[in-house]
GROMACS .gro file of C-alpha atoms in nm:
model
  298
    1UNK     CA    1   0.205  11.416  -0.073
    2UNK     CA    2   0.073  11.719  -0.256
    3UNK     CA    3  -0.024  12.074  -0.175
    4UNK     CA    4  -0.266  12.312  -0.344
    5UNK     CA    5  -0.403  12.660  -0.307
    6UNK     CA    6  -0.769  12.764  -0.328
    7UNK     CA    7  -0.838  13.075  -0.534
    8UNK     CA    8  -1.213  13.047  -0.587
    9UNK     CA    9  -1.468  13.315  -0.502
   10UNK     CA   10  -1.569  13.119  -0.193
   11UNK     CA   11  -1.231  13.173  -0.030
   12UNK     CA   12  -1.183  13.530  -0.152
   13UNK     CA   13  -1.488  13.648   0.040
   14UNK     CA   14  -1.386  13.502   0.375
   15UNK     CA   15  -1.206  13.812   0.508
   16UNK     CA   16  -1.498  13.943   0.715
   17UNK     CA   17  -1.640  13.600   0.788
   18UNK     CA   18  -1.316  13.492   0.954
   19UNK     CA   19  -1.375  13.749   1.226
   20UNK     CA   20  -1.732  13.636   1.288
   21UNK     CA   21  -1.707  13.260   1.249
   22UNK     CA   22  -1.339  13.180   1.282
   23UNK     CA   23  -1.123  13.052   0.999
   24UNK     CA   24  -1.126  12.681   1.072
   25UNK     CA   25  -1.503  12.629   1.122
   26UNK     CA   26  -1.571  12.833   0.805
   27UNK     CA   27  -1.334  12.622   0.595
   28UNK     CA   28  -1.494  12.311   0.741
   29UNK     CA   29  -1.838  12.437   0.637
   30UNK     CA   30  -1.720  12.504   0.282
   31UNK     CA   31  -1.572  12.157   0.246
   32UNK     CA   32  -1.881  11.981   0.382
   33UNK     CA   33  -2.157  12.189   0.224
   34UNK     CA   34  -2.011  12.316  -0.103
   35UNK     CA   35  -1.752  12.060  -0.211
   36UNK     CA   36  -1.960  11.761  -0.114
   37UNK     CA   37  -1.696  11.631   0.124
   38UNK     CA   38  -1.943  11.404   0.299
   39UNK     CA   39  -2.075  11.270  -0.031
   40UNK     CA   40  -1.720  11.198  -0.144
   41UNK     CA   41  -1.667  10.984   0.164
   42UNK     CA   42  -1.453  11.227   0.364
   43UNK     CA   43  -1.517  11.251   0.736
   44UNK     CA   44  -1.414  11.553   0.948
   45UNK     CA   45  -1.200  11.480   1.251
   46UNK     CA   46  -1.360  11.523   1.593
   47UNK     CA   47  -1.033  11.668   1.724
   48UNK     CA   48  -0.939  11.904   1.438
   49UNK     CA   49  -1.205  12.081   1.231
   50UNK     CA   50  -0.965  12.129   0.939
   51UNK     CA   51  -0.869  11.759   0.905
   52UNK     CA   52  -1.065  11.521   0.681
   53UNK     CA   53  -1.007  11.151   0.616
   54UNK     CA   54  -1.144  10.894   0.376
   55UNK     CA   55  -1.093  10.521   0.425
   56UNK     CA   56  -1.130  10.269   0.144
   57UNK     CA   57  -1.047   9.919   0.261
   58UNK     CA   58  -0.697   9.932   0.408
   59UNK     CA   59  -0.612  10.260   0.231
   60UNK     CA   60  -0.661  10.614   0.357
   61UNK     CA   61  -0.662  10.964   0.209
   62UNK     CA   62  -0.604  11.267   0.434
   63UNK     CA   63  -0.685  11.631   0.359
   64UNK     CA   64  -0.566  11.913   0.585
   65UNK     CA   65  -0.697  12.267   0.529
   66UNK     CA   66  -0.555  12.593   0.662
   67UNK     CA   67  -0.744  12.900   0.535
   68UNK     CA   68  -0.685  12.867   0.157
   69UNK     CA   69  -0.394  12.621   0.170
   70UNK     CA   70  -0.456  12.250   0.145
   71UNK     CA   71  -0.241  11.943   0.203
   72UNK     CA   72  -0.331  11.611   0.049
   73UNK     CA   73  -0.171  11.276   0.124
   74UNK     CA   74  -0.261  10.910   0.143
   75UNK     CA   75  -0.154  10.550   0.108
   76UNK     CA   76  -0.298  10.499  -0.243
   77UNK     CA   77  -0.199  10.713  -0.541
   78UNK     CA   78  -0.522  10.648  -0.731
   79UNK     CA   79  -0.734  10.763  -0.438
   80UNK     CA   80  -0.522  11.077  -0.412
   81UNK     CA   81  -0.581  11.149  -0.781
   82UNK     CA   82  -0.956  11.103  -0.733
   83UNK     CA   83  -0.952  11.351  -0.445
   84UNK     CA   84  -0.759  11.602  -0.656
   85UNK     CA   85  -1.006  11.560  -0.941
   86UNK     CA   86  -1.298  11.625  -0.705
   87UNK     CA   87  -1.133  11.943  -0.578
   88UNK     CA   88  -1.064  12.067  -0.932
   89UNK     CA   89  -1.431  12.020  -1.018
   90UNK     CA   90  -1.548  12.232  -0.725
   91UNK     CA   91  -1.274  12.498  -0.703
   92UNK     CA   92  -1.010  12.671  -0.906
   93UNK     CA   93  -0.713  12.492  -0.753
   94UNK     CA   94  -0.343  12.537  -0.816
   95UNK     CA   95  -0.150  12.213  -0.763
   96UNK     CA   96   0.192  12.297  -0.617
   97UNK     CA   97   0.320  11.940  -0.635
   98UNK     CA   98   0.518  11.779  -0.354
   99UNK     CA   99   0.503  11.955  -0.020
  100UNK     CA  100   0.813  12.166   0.050
  101UNK     CA  101   0.701  12.442   0.287
  102UNK     CA  102   0.394  12.484   0.506
  103UNK     CA  103   0.327  12.724   0.796
  104UNK     CA  104   0.695  12.787   0.861
  105UNK     CA  105   0.789  12.418   0.840
  106UNK     CA  106   1.025  12.302   0.566
  107UNK     CA  107   0.989  11.948   0.430
  108UNK     CA  108   1.307  11.789   0.295
  109UNK     CA  109   1.319  11.442   0.140
  110UNK     CA  110   1.610  11.201   0.119
  111UNK     CA  111   1.674  10.828   0.091
  112UNK     CA  112   1.654  10.809   0.471
  113UNK     CA  113   1.309  10.965   0.503
  114UNK     CA  114   1.148  11.306   0.544
  115UNK     CA  115   1.308  11.581   0.752
  116UNK     CA  116   1.088  11.849   0.908
  117UNK     CA  117   1.264  12.164   1.022
  118UNK     CA  118   1.199  12.536   1.071
  119UNK     CA  119   1.523  12.677   0.937
  120UNK     CA  120   1.371  12.977   0.760
  121UNK     CA  121   1.146  13.059   1.056
  122UNK     CA  122   1.447  13.042   1.291
  123UNK     CA  123   1.661  13.268   1.073
  124UNK     CA  124   1.381  13.525   1.055
  125UNK     CA  125   1.343  13.515   1.434
  126UNK     CA  126   1.717  13.559   1.491
  127UNK     CA  127   1.721  13.858   1.256
  128UNK     CA  128   1.410  14.011   1.417
  129UNK     CA  129   1.566  13.989   1.765
  130UNK     CA  130   1.894  14.140   1.646
  131UNK     CA  131   2.093  13.828   1.736
  132UNK     CA  132   2.257  13.773   1.398
  133UNK     CA  133   2.596  13.864   1.544
  134UNK     CA  134   2.540  13.692   1.881
  135UNK     CA  135   2.761  13.403   1.985
  136UNK     CA  136   2.581  13.065   1.970
  137UNK     CA  137   2.559  12.845   2.280
  138UNK     CA  138   2.557  12.465   2.299
  139UNK     CA  139   2.277  12.424   2.556
  140UNK     CA  140   1.932  12.588   2.571
  141UNK     CA  141   1.949  12.630   2.949
  142UNK     CA  142   2.231  12.691   3.193
  143UNK     CA  143   2.322  12.399   3.419
  144UNK     CA  144   2.119  12.385   3.744
  145UNK     CA  145   1.933  12.704   3.653
  146UNK     CA  146   1.611  12.756   3.850
  147UNK     CA  147   1.352  13.011   3.741
  148UNK     CA  148   1.156  13.175   4.022
  149UNK     CA  149   0.881  13.435   4.060
  150UNK     CA  150   0.917  13.789   4.192
  151UNK     CA  151   0.720  13.698   4.506
  152UNK     CA  152   0.945  13.401   4.579
  153UNK     CA  153   1.259  13.614   4.541
  154UNK     CA  154   1.127  13.874   4.783
  155UNK     CA  155   1.036  13.615   5.047
  156UNK     CA  156   1.366  13.431   5.001
  157UNK     CA  157   1.552  13.765   5.010
  158UNK     CA  158   1.717  13.700   4.675
  159UNK     CA  159   1.754  14.072   4.615
  160UNK     CA  160   2.006  14.022   4.335
  161UNK     CA  161   1.748  13.846   4.119
  162UNK     CA  162   1.450  14.074   4.189
  163UNK     CA  163   1.451  14.267   3.863
  164UNK     CA  164   1.100  14.299   3.715
  165UNK     CA  165   1.062  14.335   3.341
  166UNK     CA  166   0.886  14.658   3.251
  167UNK     CA  167   0.770  14.560   2.901
  168UNK     CA  168   0.555  14.251   2.957
  169UNK     CA  169   0.434  14.239   2.598
  170UNK     CA  170   0.782  14.187   2.457
  171UNK     CA  171   0.834  13.879   2.674
  172UNK     CA  172   0.492  13.735   2.595
  173UNK     CA  173   0.544  13.782   2.220
  174UNK     CA  174   0.889  13.625   2.236
  175UNK     CA  175   0.759  13.319   2.422
  176UNK     CA  176   0.482  13.275   2.165
  177UNK     CA  177   0.720  13.298   1.871
  178UNK     CA  178   0.981  13.061   2.009
  179UNK     CA  179   0.719  12.820   2.143
  180UNK     CA  180   0.618  12.742   1.784
  181UNK     CA  181   0.968  12.603   1.728
  182UNK     CA  182   0.892  12.313   1.963
  183UNK     CA  183   0.696  12.165   1.672
  184UNK     CA  184   1.027  12.042   1.526
  185UNK     CA  185   1.267  12.098   1.818
  186UNK     CA  186   1.144  11.882   2.107
  187UNK     CA  187   1.465  11.935   2.306
  188UNK     CA  188   1.355  12.287   2.401
  189UNK     CA  189   1.012  12.178   2.530
  190UNK     CA  190   1.123  12.163   2.894
  191UNK     CA  191   1.275  12.510   2.877
  192UNK     CA  192   0.958  12.670   2.748
  193UNK     CA  193   0.715  12.492   2.973
  194UNK     CA  194   0.922  12.651   3.252
  195UNK     CA  195   0.953  12.997   3.101
  196UNK     CA  196   0.587  13.020   3.000
  197UNK     CA  197   0.491  13.021   3.369
  198UNK     CA  198   0.621  13.378   3.403
  199UNK     CA  199   0.396  13.537   3.142
  200UNK     CA  200   0.206  13.760   3.386
  201UNK     CA  201   0.498  13.891   3.593
  202UNK     CA  202   0.825  13.816   3.414
  203UNK     CA  203   1.168  13.920   3.538
  204UNK     CA  204   1.464  14.028   3.332
  205UNK     CA  205   1.636  13.695   3.397
  206UNK     CA  206   1.370  13.475   3.226
  207UNK     CA  207   1.383  13.714   2.930
  208UNK     CA  208   1.758  13.663   2.903
  209UNK     CA  209   1.706  13.289   2.941
  210UNK     CA  210   1.463  13.289   2.649
  211UNK     CA  211   1.709  13.480   2.432
  212UNK     CA  212   1.967  13.215   2.523
  213UNK     CA  213   1.739  12.953   2.365
  214UNK     CA  214   1.742  13.152   2.041
  215UNK     CA  215   2.122  13.160   2.055
  216UNK     CA  216   2.114  12.783   2.107
  217UNK     CA  217   1.895  12.741   1.799
  218UNK     CA  218   2.146  12.947   1.605
  219UNK     CA  219   2.407  12.682   1.682
  220UNK     CA  220   2.208  12.417   1.487
  221UNK     CA  221   1.956  12.594   1.265
  222UNK     CA  222   1.892  12.301   1.034
  223UNK     CA  223   1.807  12.051   1.307
  224UNK     CA  224   1.460  11.900   1.301
  225UNK     CA  225   1.262  11.577   1.314
  226UNK     CA  226   1.347  11.294   1.077
  227UNK     CA  227   1.058  11.067   0.986
  228UNK     CA  228   1.258  10.763   0.886
  229UNK     CA  229   1.173  10.508   0.621
  230UNK     CA  230   1.133  10.193   0.826
  231UNK     CA  231   0.939   9.865   0.804
  232UNK     CA  232   0.879   9.887   1.180
  233UNK     CA  233   0.534  10.008   1.287
  234UNK     CA  234   0.550   9.945   1.660
  235UNK     CA  235   0.498  10.218   1.919
  236UNK     CA  236   0.774  10.273   2.174
  237UNK     CA  237   0.743  10.515   2.464
  238UNK     CA  238   0.993  10.660   2.709
  239UNK     CA  239   0.920  10.871   3.014
  240UNK     CA  240   1.113  11.048   3.287
  241UNK     CA  241   1.052  11.297   3.565
  242UNK     CA  242   1.219  11.566   3.772
  243UNK     CA  243   1.116  11.559   4.136
  244UNK     CA  244   1.054  11.905   4.283
  245UNK     CA  245   1.180  12.081   3.972
  246UNK     CA  246   1.015  12.412   4.062
  247UNK     CA  247   1.137  12.571   4.387
  248UNK     CA  248   0.832  12.799   4.408
  249UNK     CA  249   0.560  12.531   4.412
  250UNK     CA  250   0.774  12.219   4.470
  251UNK     CA  251   0.589  12.051   4.187
  252UNK     CA  252   0.760  11.801   3.963
  253UNK     CA  253   0.786  11.764   3.587
  254UNK     CA  254   0.674  11.474   3.368
  255UNK     CA  255   0.840  11.425   3.031
  256UNK     CA  256   0.780  11.162   2.767
  257UNK     CA  257   0.834  11.081   2.402
  258UNK     CA  258   0.665  10.831   2.173
  259UNK     CA  259   0.820  10.679   1.861
  260UNK     CA  260   0.653  10.500   1.571
  261UNK     CA  261   0.924  10.267   1.450
  262UNK     CA  262   1.232  10.490   1.448
  263UNK     CA  263   1.039  10.816   1.408
  264UNK     CA  264   0.947  11.055   1.686
  265UNK     CA  265   0.575  11.138   1.668
  266UNK     CA  266   0.476  11.271   2.011
  267UNK     CA  267   0.646  11.436   2.309
  268UNK     CA  268   0.563  11.652   2.607
  269UNK     CA  269   0.718  11.823   2.906
  270UNK     CA  270   0.457  11.922   3.163
  271UNK     CA  271   0.439  12.028   3.526
  272UNK     CA  272   0.249  11.780   3.740
  273UNK     CA  273  -0.080  11.894   3.893
  274UNK     CA  274  -0.001  11.791   4.251
  275UNK     CA  275   0.299  11.783   4.483
  276UNK     CA  276   0.465  11.442   4.508
  277UNK     CA  277   0.614  11.322   4.835
  278UNK     CA  278   0.867  11.080   4.689
  279UNK     CA  279   1.063  11.015   4.374
  280UNK     CA  280   0.868  10.692   4.318
  281UNK     CA  281   0.541  10.884   4.327
  282UNK     CA  282   0.675  11.124   4.065
  283UNK     CA  283   0.780  10.837   3.838
  284UNK     CA  284   0.439  10.668   3.860
  285UNK     CA  285   0.265  10.993   3.767
  286UNK     CA  286   0.497  11.031   3.471
  287UNK     CA  287   0.419  10.676   3.359
  288UNK     CA  288   0.046  10.744   3.388
  289UNK     CA  289   0.084  11.049   3.163
  290UNK     CA  290   0.253  10.856   2.884
  291UNK     CA  291   0.002  10.569   2.913
  292UNK     CA  292  -0.279  10.821   2.856
  293UNK     CA  293  -0.100  10.944   2.542
  294UNK     CA  294  -0.051  10.589   2.413
  295UNK     CA  295  -0.418  10.512   2.473
  296UNK     CA  296  -0.516  10.817   2.269
  297UNK     CA  297  -0.275  10.729   1.986
  298UNK     CA  298  -0.403  10.373   1.965
   0.00000   0.00000   0.00000
Protein backbone atom coordinates (compact mmCIF):
# COMPACT_ATOMS: atom_id res chain seq x y z
CA UNK A 1 0.00 0.00 0.00
CA UNK A 2 1.39 3.39 -0.89
CA UNK A 3 0.53 7.02 -0.27
CA UNK A 4 1.31 10.14 -2.27
CA UNK A 5 0.69 13.86 -2.19
CA UNK A 6 -0.46 16.02 -5.10
CA UNK A 7 1.40 19.31 -5.51
CA UNK A 8 0.40 20.28 -9.04
CA UNK A 9 -1.18 23.59 -10.05
CA UNK A 10 -4.55 21.87 -10.35
CA UNK A 11 -4.69 21.19 -6.61
CA UNK A 12 -3.13 24.49 -5.54
CA UNK A 13 -5.99 26.47 -7.05
CA UNK A 14 -8.77 24.56 -5.31
CA UNK A 15 -9.06 26.83 -2.24
CA UNK A 16 -12.00 28.87 -3.53
CA UNK A 17 -13.48 26.05 -5.57
CA UNK A 18 -13.82 23.89 -2.46
CA UNK A 19 -16.36 26.33 -1.09
CA UNK A 20 -18.40 26.38 -4.29
CA UNK A 21 -18.22 22.77 -5.42
CA UNK A 22 -17.15 20.81 -2.37
CA UNK A 23 -13.80 19.08 -2.03
CA UNK A 24 -14.76 15.54 -2.96
CA UNK A 25 -16.73 16.23 -6.18
CA UNK A 26 -13.94 18.57 -7.36
CA UNK A 27 -11.24 15.94 -6.81
CA UNK A 28 -13.43 13.43 -8.61
CA UNK A 29 -13.73 15.79 -11.59
CA UNK A 30 -9.96 16.26 -11.74
CA UNK A 31 -9.30 12.52 -11.71
CA UNK A 32 -11.89 11.77 -14.41
CA UNK A 33 -11.36 14.72 -16.75
CA UNK A 34 -7.70 15.65 -16.36
CA UNK A 35 -5.89 12.46 -15.37
CA UNK A 36 -7.81 10.26 -17.74
CA UNK A 37 -9.05 8.02 -14.94
CA UNK A 38 -11.80 6.58 -17.11
CA UNK A 39 -9.38 5.93 -19.98
CA UNK A 40 -7.01 4.18 -17.58
CA UNK A 41 -9.79 1.80 -16.60
CA UNK A 42 -10.61 3.29 -13.20
CA UNK A 43 -14.26 3.49 -12.21
CA UNK A 44 -15.58 5.88 -9.52
CA UNK A 45 -17.58 4.32 -6.72
CA UNK A 46 -21.31 5.03 -6.62
CA UNK A 47 -21.14 5.27 -2.83
CA UNK A 48 -17.97 7.37 -2.39
CA UNK A 49 -16.97 10.02 -4.93
CA UNK A 50 -13.32 9.88 -3.85
CA UNK A 51 -12.91 6.10 -4.34
CA UNK A 52 -11.79 4.62 -7.67
CA UNK A 53 -11.24 0.98 -8.60
CA UNK A 54 -9.76 -0.86 -11.54
CA UNK A 55 -10.28 -4.59 -12.10
CA UNK A 56 -8.04 -6.67 -14.33
CA UNK A 57 -9.04 -10.32 -14.27
CA UNK A 58 -9.02 -11.42 -10.63
CA UNK A 59 -6.83 -8.48 -9.55
CA UNK A 60 -7.91 -5.06 -8.35
CA UNK A 61 -6.29 -1.65 -7.81
CA UNK A 62 -7.91 0.89 -5.47
CA UNK A 63 -7.27 4.63 -5.29
CA UNK A 64 -8.67 6.77 -2.48
CA UNK A 65 -8.41 10.57 -2.71
CA UNK A 66 -8.84 13.11 0.09
CA UNK A 67 -8.18 16.70 -1.06
CA UNK A 68 -4.51 16.43 -2.15
CA UNK A 69 -3.67 13.17 -0.37
CA UNK A 70 -3.96 9.88 -2.19
CA UNK A 71 -3.88 6.24 -1.08
CA UNK A 72 -3.06 3.49 -3.52
CA UNK A 73 -3.38 -0.23 -2.91
CA UNK A 74 -4.17 -3.42 -4.79
CA UNK A 75 -3.69 -7.14 -5.15
CA UNK A 76 -1.07 -6.95 -7.93
CA UNK A 77 2.21 -5.05 -7.56
CA UNK A 78 2.64 -4.52 -11.31
CA UNK A 79 -0.79 -2.93 -11.62
CA UNK A 80 0.03 -0.66 -8.68
CA UNK A 81 3.25 0.44 -10.41
CA UNK A 82 1.31 1.18 -13.60
CA UNK A 83 -1.14 3.33 -11.65
CA UNK A 84 1.74 5.21 -10.01
CA UNK A 85 3.36 5.79 -13.40
CA UNK A 86 0.11 7.19 -14.78
CA UNK A 87 -0.19 9.60 -11.84
CA UNK A 88 3.42 10.75 -12.24
CA UNK A 89 2.75 11.55 -15.89
CA UNK A 90 -0.24 13.75 -15.07
CA UNK A 91 0.81 15.36 -11.78
CA UNK A 92 3.83 16.27 -9.74
CA UNK A 93 3.46 13.53 -7.15
CA UNK A 94 5.51 12.80 -4.07
CA UNK A 95 5.54 9.09 -3.22
CA UNK A 96 5.60 8.69 0.57
CA UNK A 97 6.00 4.92 0.47
CA UNK A 98 4.07 2.59 2.76
CA UNK A 99 1.08 4.10 4.50
CA UNK A 100 1.80 5.05 8.12
CA UNK A 101 -0.61 7.87 8.97
CA UNK A 102 -3.79 9.12 7.32
CA UNK A 103 -6.53 11.44 8.63
CA UNK A 104 -5.65 10.81 12.27
CA UNK A 105 -5.36 7.03 11.82
CA UNK A 106 -2.01 5.34 12.41
CA UNK A 107 -1.16 2.20 10.44
CA UNK A 108 1.20 -0.25 12.14
CA UNK A 109 2.41 -3.47 10.53
CA UNK A 110 3.56 -6.67 12.19
CA UNK A 111 3.79 -10.38 11.44
CA UNK A 112 0.21 -10.73 12.70
CA UNK A 113 -1.31 -8.17 10.34
CA UNK A 114 -2.07 -4.45 10.21
CA UNK A 115 -3.15 -2.49 13.29
CA UNK A 116 -5.24 0.65 12.85
CA UNK A 117 -5.36 3.00 15.82
CA UNK A 118 -5.79 6.69 16.64
CA UNK A 119 -3.19 7.06 19.36
CA UNK A 120 -1.95 10.49 18.31
CA UNK A 121 -5.48 11.81 17.80
CA UNK A 122 -6.48 10.53 21.26
CA UNK A 123 -3.47 12.12 22.97
CA UNK A 124 -4.21 15.45 21.30
CA UNK A 125 -7.85 15.26 22.43
CA UNK A 126 -6.87 14.43 26.02
CA UNK A 127 -4.49 17.39 26.08
CA UNK A 128 -7.06 19.73 24.52
CA UNK A 129 -9.66 18.81 27.16
CA UNK A 130 -7.18 19.25 30.01
CA UNK A 131 -7.46 15.61 31.08
CA UNK A 132 -3.76 14.77 31.00
CA UNK A 133 -3.71 14.45 34.78
CA UNK A 134 -7.15 12.80 35.07
CA UNK A 135 -7.45 9.30 36.46
CA UNK A 136 -8.27 6.69 33.78
CA UNK A 137 -11.36 4.49 34.10
CA UNK A 138 -11.82 0.90 32.94
CA UNK A 139 -15.31 1.25 31.40
CA UNK A 140 -16.66 3.91 29.01
CA UNK A 141 -20.03 4.02 30.77
CA UNK A 142 -21.13 3.53 34.35
CA UNK A 143 -23.07 0.34 35.10
CA UNK A 144 -26.85 0.68 34.57
CA UNK A 145 -26.51 4.34 33.63
CA UNK A 146 -29.53 5.75 31.80
CA UNK A 147 -29.35 9.06 29.94
CA UNK A 148 -32.58 11.07 29.88
CA UNK A 149 -33.81 14.39 28.48
CA UNK A 150 -34.62 17.53 30.45
CA UNK A 151 -38.33 17.12 29.68
CA UNK A 152 -38.34 13.54 30.97
CA UNK A 153 -36.62 14.56 34.20
CA UNK A 154 -39.16 17.30 34.84
CA UNK A 155 -42.13 14.99 34.27
CA UNK A 156 -40.56 12.22 36.35
CA UNK A 157 -39.67 14.77 39.05
CA UNK A 158 -35.99 13.82 38.95
CA UNK A 159 -35.03 17.25 40.22
CA UNK A 160 -31.51 16.15 41.14
CA UNK A 161 -30.66 15.44 37.50
CA UNK A 162 -32.31 18.51 35.93
CA UNK A 163 -29.17 20.53 35.28
CA UNK A 164 -29.15 22.05 31.78
CA UNK A 165 -25.83 22.74 30.10
CA UNK A 166 -25.46 26.42 29.26
CA UNK A 167 -22.77 26.07 26.57
CA UNK A 168 -24.36 23.81 23.95
CA UNK A 169 -21.53 24.31 21.46
CA UNK A 170 -18.92 22.79 23.74
CA UNK A 171 -20.95 19.57 24.06
CA UNK A 172 -21.65 19.37 20.34
CA UNK A 173 -17.98 19.87 19.47
CA UNK A 174 -16.90 17.26 22.01
CA UNK A 175 -19.33 14.68 20.63
CA UNK A 176 -18.09 15.31 17.10
CA UNK A 177 -14.44 14.94 18.08
CA UNK A 178 -14.87 11.78 20.11
CA UNK A 179 -17.30 10.26 17.61
CA UNK A 180 -14.45 10.06 15.08
CA UNK A 181 -12.68 7.66 17.43
CA UNK A 182 -15.35 5.02 16.78
CA UNK A 183 -13.54 4.43 13.47
CA UNK A 184 -11.00 2.30 15.36
CA UNK A 185 -12.71 1.88 18.75
CA UNK A 186 -16.00 0.06 18.14
CA UNK A 187 -16.53 -0.60 21.85
CA UNK A 188 -17.58 3.02 22.40
CA UNK A 189 -20.18 3.01 19.61
CA UNK A 190 -23.10 2.29 21.94
CA UNK A 191 -22.10 5.10 24.29
CA UNK A 192 -22.03 7.71 21.56
CA UNK A 193 -25.17 6.67 19.78
CA UNK A 194 -26.81 7.33 23.17
CA UNK A 195 -25.05 10.60 23.94
CA UNK A 196 -25.53 12.06 20.46
CA UNK A 197 -29.29 12.15 21.09
CA UNK A 198 -28.83 15.08 23.48
CA UNK A 199 -27.19 17.46 21.03
CA UNK A 200 -30.02 20.03 21.05
CA UNK A 201 -30.68 20.21 24.80
CA UNK A 202 -27.81 18.56 26.69
CA UNK A 203 -27.54 18.36 30.45
CA UNK A 204 -24.41 18.55 32.55
CA UNK A 205 -24.58 14.82 33.23
CA UNK A 206 -24.22 13.70 29.57
CA UNK A 207 -21.27 16.09 29.28
CA UNK A 208 -19.60 14.42 32.24
CA UNK A 209 -20.43 11.03 30.75
CA UNK A 210 -18.69 11.99 27.51
CA UNK A 211 -15.60 13.14 29.39
CA UNK A 212 -15.63 9.75 31.12
CA UNK A 213 -15.26 8.10 27.70
CA UNK A 214 -12.13 10.17 27.09
CA UNK A 215 -10.77 9.01 30.45
CA UNK A 216 -11.55 5.44 29.39
CA UNK A 217 -9.61 5.94 26.15
CA UNK A 218 -6.70 7.20 28.21
CA UNK A 219 -6.58 3.80 29.92
CA UNK A 220 -5.76 2.06 26.60
CA UNK A 221 -4.59 4.68 24.12
CA UNK A 222 -2.93 2.26 21.72
CA UNK A 223 -5.95 0.00 21.26
CA UNK A 224 -7.36 -0.30 17.76
CA UNK A 225 -8.49 -2.73 15.08
CA UNK A 226 -6.19 -5.53 13.98
CA UNK A 227 -6.65 -6.68 10.40
CA UNK A 228 -5.17 -10.15 10.76
CA UNK A 229 -3.26 -12.12 8.18
CA UNK A 230 -5.53 -15.09 7.63
CA UNK A 231 -6.33 -17.55 4.83
CA UNK A 232 -9.99 -17.38 5.85
CA UNK A 233 -12.23 -15.19 3.68
CA UNK A 234 -15.64 -16.07 5.08
CA UNK A 235 -18.02 -13.47 6.51
CA UNK A 236 -19.24 -14.00 10.07
CA UNK A 237 -21.85 -11.79 11.71
CA UNK A 238 -23.02 -11.37 15.30
CA UNK A 239 -25.94 -9.33 16.53
CA UNK A 240 -27.56 -8.44 19.84
CA UNK A 241 -30.17 -6.07 21.19
CA UNK A 242 -31.22 -4.19 24.30
CA UNK A 243 -34.97 -4.14 24.83
CA UNK A 244 -36.31 -0.76 25.97
CA UNK A 245 -32.83 0.68 26.40
CA UNK A 246 -34.06 4.28 26.38
CA UNK A 247 -36.45 5.20 29.22
CA UNK A 248 -37.67 8.32 27.40
CA UNK A 249 -38.96 6.66 24.21
CA UNK A 250 -38.89 2.99 25.29
CA UNK A 251 -37.13 2.17 22.05
CA UNK A 252 -34.59 -0.61 21.85
CA UNK A 253 -31.07 -0.81 20.47
CA UNK A 254 -29.71 -3.05 17.72
CA UNK A 255 -26.01 -3.85 17.68
CA UNK A 256 -24.01 -5.98 15.29
CA UNK A 257 -20.51 -6.70 14.06
CA UNK A 258 -19.25 -8.38 10.91
CA UNK A 259 -15.89 -10.12 10.53
CA UNK A 260 -14.01 -11.10 7.39
CA UNK A 261 -12.02 -14.10 8.51
CA UNK A 262 -10.63 -12.98 11.87
CA UNK A 263 -10.78 -9.25 11.09
CA UNK A 264 -13.52 -6.87 12.15
CA UNK A 265 -14.74 -4.88 9.14
CA UNK A 266 -18.18 -3.51 10.05
CA UNK A 267 -20.13 -2.68 13.21
CA UNK A 268 -23.03 -0.55 14.35
CA UNK A 269 -25.04 0.38 17.41
CA UNK A 270 -28.34 2.00 16.48
CA UNK A 271 -31.66 2.84 18.09
CA UNK A 272 -34.55 0.97 16.49
CA UNK A 273 -37.16 3.02 14.62
CA UNK A 274 -40.22 1.57 16.38
CA UNK A 275 -41.17 0.39 19.85
CA UNK A 276 -41.01 -3.38 20.29
CA UNK A 277 -43.52 -5.19 22.48
CA UNK A 278 -41.37 -8.20 23.32
CA UNK A 279 -37.76 -9.26 23.56
CA UNK A 280 -38.25 -11.65 20.63
CA UNK A 281 -39.47 -8.79 18.45
CA UNK A 282 -36.36 -6.79 19.35
CA UNK A 283 -34.08 -9.70 18.45
CA UNK A 284 -35.73 -10.21 15.06
CA UNK A 285 -35.32 -6.53 14.22
CA UNK A 286 -31.67 -6.73 15.19
CA UNK A 287 -31.21 -9.77 12.94
CA UNK A 288 -32.88 -7.95 10.06
CA UNK A 289 -30.44 -5.05 10.47
CA UNK A 290 -27.36 -7.25 10.23
CA UNK A 291 -28.82 -9.17 7.25
CA UNK A 292 -29.20 -5.85 5.41
CA UNK A 293 -25.54 -5.07 6.11
CA UNK A 294 -24.42 -8.50 4.90
CA UNK A 295 -26.46 -8.09 1.73
CA UNK A 296 -24.75 -4.76 1.05
CA UNK A 297 -21.27 -6.20 1.74
CA UNK A 298 -21.85 -9.14 -0.58
